[in-house]
């Protein structure tokens, strides 16, 4: 797991981290996620990989909270794959993992891509509402790579919308 800092520019400090899974191949070095995540999704390995990522990330956040005096307000963002997001027991498994780590739920954020939400809007909304009722923060990731309609945003209980880089790249 790698942790990309999330910085509050106004306050000038780190407020959290985005958890990123990386694969280090013995010969090739680091393999880009675009190369191994699709394979993991096709083979259903993504479920195990995703839950391991949630567990490791939750434990890391617990360690930061325990180690650093000012770290109680740190949060982590964890990406959920499309395959993982449609798993019927996702919310319960997440809740078990995070509860075992002892991390406050409101310090854990889950990022779901726009395309995962749009595949089945009703089921997606039910899962989001279940996660939200457990006090997890929800982010829409890569907005603009799929349907890109602002009208769809009102259907989902998201705290943050992360705009895809294609919207701002020149």
mmCIF file of C-alpha atoms in Angstrom:
data_model
loop_
_atom_site.group_PDB
_atom_site.id
_atom_site.type_symbol
_atom_site.label_atom_id
_atom_site.label_comp_id
_atom_site.label_asym_id
_atom_site.label_seq_id
_atom_site.Cartn_x
_atom_site.Cartn_y
_atom_site.Cartn_z
ATOM 1 C CA UNK A 1 0.000 0.000 0.000
ATOM 2 C CA UNK A 2 1.136 3.502 -0.793
ATOM 3 C CA UNK A 3 -0.385 6.592 0.794
ATOM 4 C CA UNK A 4 -0.760 9.772 -1.224
ATOM 5 C CA UNK A 5 -1.163 12.804 1.055
ATOM 6 C CA UNK A 6 -4.274 14.952 0.929
ATOM 7 C CA UNK A 7 -3.333 18.528 1.772
ATOM 8 C CA UNK A 8 -5.556 21.331 3.003
ATOM 9 C CA UNK A 9 -4.039 24.248 1.099
ATOM 10 C CA UNK A 10 -5.682 26.891 3.306
ATOM 11 C CA UNK A 11 -4.404 25.373 6.546
ATOM 12 C CA UNK A 12 -1.154 24.241 4.969
ATOM 13 C CA UNK A 13 -1.144 20.725 6.339
ATOM 14 C CA UNK A 14 -1.879 17.103 5.623
ATOM 15 C CA UNK A 15 -5.462 16.149 6.512
ATOM 16 C CA UNK A 16 -5.419 12.594 5.221
ATOM 17 C CA UNK A 17 -4.196 10.108 2.692
ATOM 18 C CA UNK A 18 -5.513 8.240 -0.301
ATOM 19 C CA UNK A 19 -4.628 4.579 -0.082
ATOM 20 C CA UNK A 20 -3.221 3.243 -3.349
ATOM 21 C CA UNK A 21 -2.454 -0.378 -4.051
ATOM 22 C CA UNK A 22 0.696 -1.065 -6.037
ATOM 23 C CA UNK A 23 2.223 -4.284 -7.317
ATOM 24 C CA UNK A 24 5.976 -4.655 -7.285
ATOM 25 C CA UNK A 25 6.996 -7.283 -9.818
ATOM 26 C CA UNK A 26 10.442 -8.829 -9.146
ATOM 27 C CA UNK A 27 11.666 -8.171 -12.720
ATOM 28 C CA UNK A 28 9.517 -5.293 -14.011
ATOM 29 C CA UNK A 29 9.445 -3.158 -10.881
ATOM 30 C CA UNK A 30 6.188 -1.372 -10.130
ATOM 31 C CA UNK A 31 3.387 -2.416 -12.474
ATOM 32 C CA UNK A 32 0.852 0.352 -13.152
ATOM 33 C CA UNK A 33 -2.613 -0.319 -11.691
ATOM 34 C CA UNK A 34 -4.121 -0.014 -15.183
ATOM 35 C CA UNK A 35 -2.247 -3.212 -16.057
ATOM 36 C CA UNK A 36 -3.119 -5.421 -13.084
ATOM 37 C CA UNK A 37 -6.476 -4.172 -11.757
ATOM 38 C CA UNK A 38 -8.471 -5.222 -14.869
ATOM 39 C CA UNK A 39 -6.979 -8.726 -14.607
ATOM 40 C CA UNK A 40 -7.821 -8.857 -10.898
ATOM 41 C CA UNK A 41 -11.401 -7.782 -11.672
ATOM 42 C CA UNK A 42 -11.831 -10.411 -14.391
ATOM 43 C CA UNK A 43 -10.488 -13.203 -12.193
ATOM 44 C CA UNK A 44 -12.437 -12.163 -9.051
ATOM 45 C CA UNK A 45 -9.130 -11.678 -7.187
ATOM 46 C CA UNK A 46 -10.194 -8.075 -6.773
ATOM 47 C CA UNK A 47 -12.542 -9.016 -3.918
ATOM 48 C CA UNK A 48 -9.732 -10.459 -1.794
ATOM 49 C CA UNK A 49 -7.329 -7.740 -2.890
ATOM 50 C CA UNK A 50 -9.865 -5.032 -2.045
ATOM 51 C CA UNK A 51 -10.631 -6.365 1.423
ATOM 52 C CA UNK A 52 -6.916 -6.766 2.153
ATOM 53 C CA UNK A 53 -6.432 -3.130 1.104
ATOM 54 C CA UNK A 54 -9.223 -1.996 3.455
ATOM 55 C CA UNK A 55 -7.735 -4.012 6.321
ATOM 56 C CA UNK A 56 -4.156 -2.776 5.793
ATOM 57 C CA UNK A 57 -5.285 0.815 5.348
ATOM 58 C CA UNK A 58 -7.478 0.736 8.466
ATOM 59 C CA UNK A 59 -4.632 -0.720 10.528
ATOM 60 C CA UNK A 60 -2.251 1.946 9.178
ATOM 61 C CA UNK A 61 -4.661 4.724 10.111
ATOM 62 C CA UNK A 62 -5.005 3.215 13.607
ATOM 63 C CA UNK A 63 -1.211 3.193 13.911
ATOM 64 C CA UNK A 64 -0.992 6.858 12.876
ATOM 65 C CA UNK A 65 -3.710 7.782 15.377
ATOM 66 C CA UNK A 66 -1.865 5.911 18.141
ATOM 67 C CA UNK A 67 1.604 7.200 17.240
ATOM 68 C CA UNK A 68 1.139 10.892 16.478
ATOM 69 C CA UNK A 69 -0.511 13.284 18.915
ATOM 70 C CA UNK A 70 -2.227 15.389 16.238
ATOM 71 C CA UNK A 71 -3.249 12.488 13.984
ATOM 72 C CA UNK A 72 -6.745 11.893 15.402
ATOM 73 C CA UNK A 73 -8.242 13.999 12.630
ATOM 74 C CA UNK A 74 -6.394 12.204 9.816
ATOM 75 C CA UNK A 75 -8.567 10.284 7.381
ATOM 76 C CA UNK A 76 -7.960 7.759 4.641
ATOM 77 C CA UNK A 77 -9.659 7.340 1.285
ATOM 78 C CA UNK A 78 -9.941 3.831 -0.132
ATOM 79 C CA UNK A 79 -10.955 3.020 -3.691
ATOM 80 C CA UNK A 80 -13.638 0.399 -4.258
ATOM 81 C CA UNK A 81 -13.573 -1.464 -7.561
ATOM 82 C CA UNK A 82 -16.751 -1.935 -9.583
ATOM 83 C CA UNK A 83 -16.711 -5.681 -8.852
ATOM 84 C CA UNK A 84 -16.211 -5.074 -5.147
ATOM 85 C CA UNK A 85 -18.914 -2.399 -5.052
ATOM 86 C CA UNK A 86 -21.611 -4.790 -6.303
ATOM 87 C CA UNK A 87 -20.697 -7.514 -3.784
ATOM 88 C CA UNK A 88 -23.887 -8.056 -1.728
ATOM 89 C CA UNK A 89 -22.067 -8.220 1.628
ATOM 90 C CA UNK A 90 -19.694 -5.323 0.952
ATOM 91 C CA UNK A 91 -20.995 -2.980 3.659
ATOM 92 C CA UNK A 92 -21.022 -5.650 6.362
ATOM 93 C CA UNK A 93 -17.510 -6.846 5.506
ATOM 94 C CA UNK A 94 -16.179 -3.288 5.453
ATOM 95 C CA UNK A 95 -17.826 -2.601 8.786
ATOM 96 C CA UNK A 96 -16.276 -5.729 10.356
ATOM 97 C CA UNK A 97 -12.804 -4.810 9.096
ATOM 98 C CA UNK A 98 -12.951 -1.170 10.205
ATOM 99 C CA UNK A 99 -14.517 -2.028 13.574
ATOM 100 C CA UNK A 100 -11.700 -4.514 14.274
ATOM 101 C CA UNK A 101 -9.109 -1.820 13.571
ATOM 102 C CA UNK A 102 -10.716 0.539 16.082
ATOM 103 C CA UNK A 103 -10.699 3.435 13.624
ATOM 104 C CA UNK A 104 -13.652 5.865 13.787
ATOM 105 C CA UNK A 105 -15.866 5.252 10.755
ATOM 106 C CA UNK A 106 -16.051 8.935 9.946
ATOM 107 C CA UNK A 107 -12.279 8.889 9.298
ATOM 108 C CA UNK A 108 -12.655 6.346 6.484
ATOM 109 C CA UNK A 109 -13.724 7.506 3.045
ATOM 110 C CA UNK A 110 -14.643 5.278 0.124
ATOM 111 C CA UNK A 111 -14.126 6.334 -3.459
ATOM 112 C CA UNK A 112 -16.379 4.830 -6.099
ATOM 113 C CA UNK A 113 -16.016 5.576 -9.796
ATOM 114 C CA UNK A 114 -18.778 7.199 -11.731
ATOM 115 C CA UNK A 115 -19.058 4.141 -14.001
ATOM 116 C CA UNK A 116 -19.561 1.794 -11.009
ATOM 117 C CA UNK A 117 -22.447 3.961 -9.830
ATOM 118 C CA UNK A 118 -24.079 4.198 -13.222
ATOM 119 C CA UNK A 119 -24.075 0.449 -13.977
ATOM 120 C CA UNK A 120 -27.134 -0.043 -11.736
ATOM 121 C CA UNK A 121 -28.202 3.231 -10.166
ATOM 122 C CA UNK A 122 -30.798 1.735 -7.804
ATOM 123 C CA UNK A 123 -28.485 -0.941 -6.383
ATOM 124 C CA UNK A 124 -25.622 1.551 -6.208
ATOM 125 C CA UNK A 125 -27.743 4.020 -4.293
ATOM 126 C CA UNK A 126 -28.848 1.333 -1.831
ATOM 127 C CA UNK A 127 -25.218 0.374 -1.167
ATOM 128 C CA UNK A 128 -24.201 4.013 -0.778
ATOM 129 C CA UNK A 129 -27.023 4.675 1.671
ATOM 130 C CA UNK A 130 -26.027 1.605 3.690
ATOM 131 C CA UNK A 131 -22.383 2.774 3.860
ATOM 132 C CA UNK A 132 -23.469 6.318 4.694
ATOM 133 C CA UNK A 133 -25.711 5.030 7.506
ATOM 134 C CA UNK A 134 -22.565 3.419 8.976
ATOM 135 C CA UNK A 135 -20.930 6.903 9.035
ATOM 136 C CA UNK A 136 -18.506 6.363 6.153
ATOM 137 C CA UNK A 137 -17.783 9.320 3.893
ATOM 138 C CA UNK A 138 -18.425 8.735 0.191
ATOM 139 C CA UNK A 139 -16.572 10.204 -2.760
ATOM 140 C CA UNK A 140 -17.350 9.912 -6.445
ATOM 141 C CA UNK A 141 -14.071 9.295 -8.230
ATOM 142 C CA UNK A 142 -13.227 10.073 -11.858
ATOM 143 C CA UNK A 143 -16.345 12.131 -12.529
ATOM 144 C CA UNK A 144 -16.365 12.942 -16.210
ATOM 145 C CA UNK A 145 -15.052 9.643 -17.557
ATOM 146 C CA UNK A 146 -18.471 8.131 -18.141
ATOM 147 C CA UNK A 147 -21.842 9.808 -18.190
ATOM 148 C CA UNK A 148 -20.560 13.214 -17.082
ATOM 149 C CA UNK A 149 -23.973 14.626 -16.401
ATOM 150 C CA UNK A 150 -24.346 16.914 -13.439
ATOM 151 C CA UNK A 151 -28.006 15.887 -13.209
ATOM 152 C CA UNK A 152 -26.953 12.372 -12.138
ATOM 153 C CA UNK A 153 -25.142 13.746 -9.108
ATOM 154 C CA UNK A 154 -28.350 14.485 -7.226
ATOM 155 C CA UNK A 155 -29.181 10.753 -7.203
ATOM 156 C CA UNK A 156 -26.239 9.825 -4.991
ATOM 157 C CA UNK A 157 -25.404 10.721 -1.355
ATOM 158 C CA UNK A 158 -21.810 11.774 -2.002
ATOM 159 C CA UNK A 159 -19.780 14.174 0.122
ATOM 160 C CA UNK A 160 -17.135 14.855 -2.538
ATOM 161 C CA UNK A 161 -16.964 14.702 -6.304
ATOM 162 C CA UNK A 162 -13.458 14.184 -7.707
ATOM 163 C CA UNK A 163 -13.299 15.592 -11.217
ATOM 164 C CA UNK A 164 -11.341 13.519 -13.735
ATOM 165 C CA UNK A 165 -8.113 15.113 -14.931
ATOM 166 C CA UNK A 166 -9.429 15.135 -18.532
ATOM 167 C CA UNK A 167 -11.649 18.096 -17.519
ATOM 168 C CA UNK A 168 -8.715 20.254 -16.547
ATOM 169 C CA UNK A 169 -5.909 19.029 -18.836
ATOM 170 C CA UNK A 170 -4.982 21.347 -21.654
#
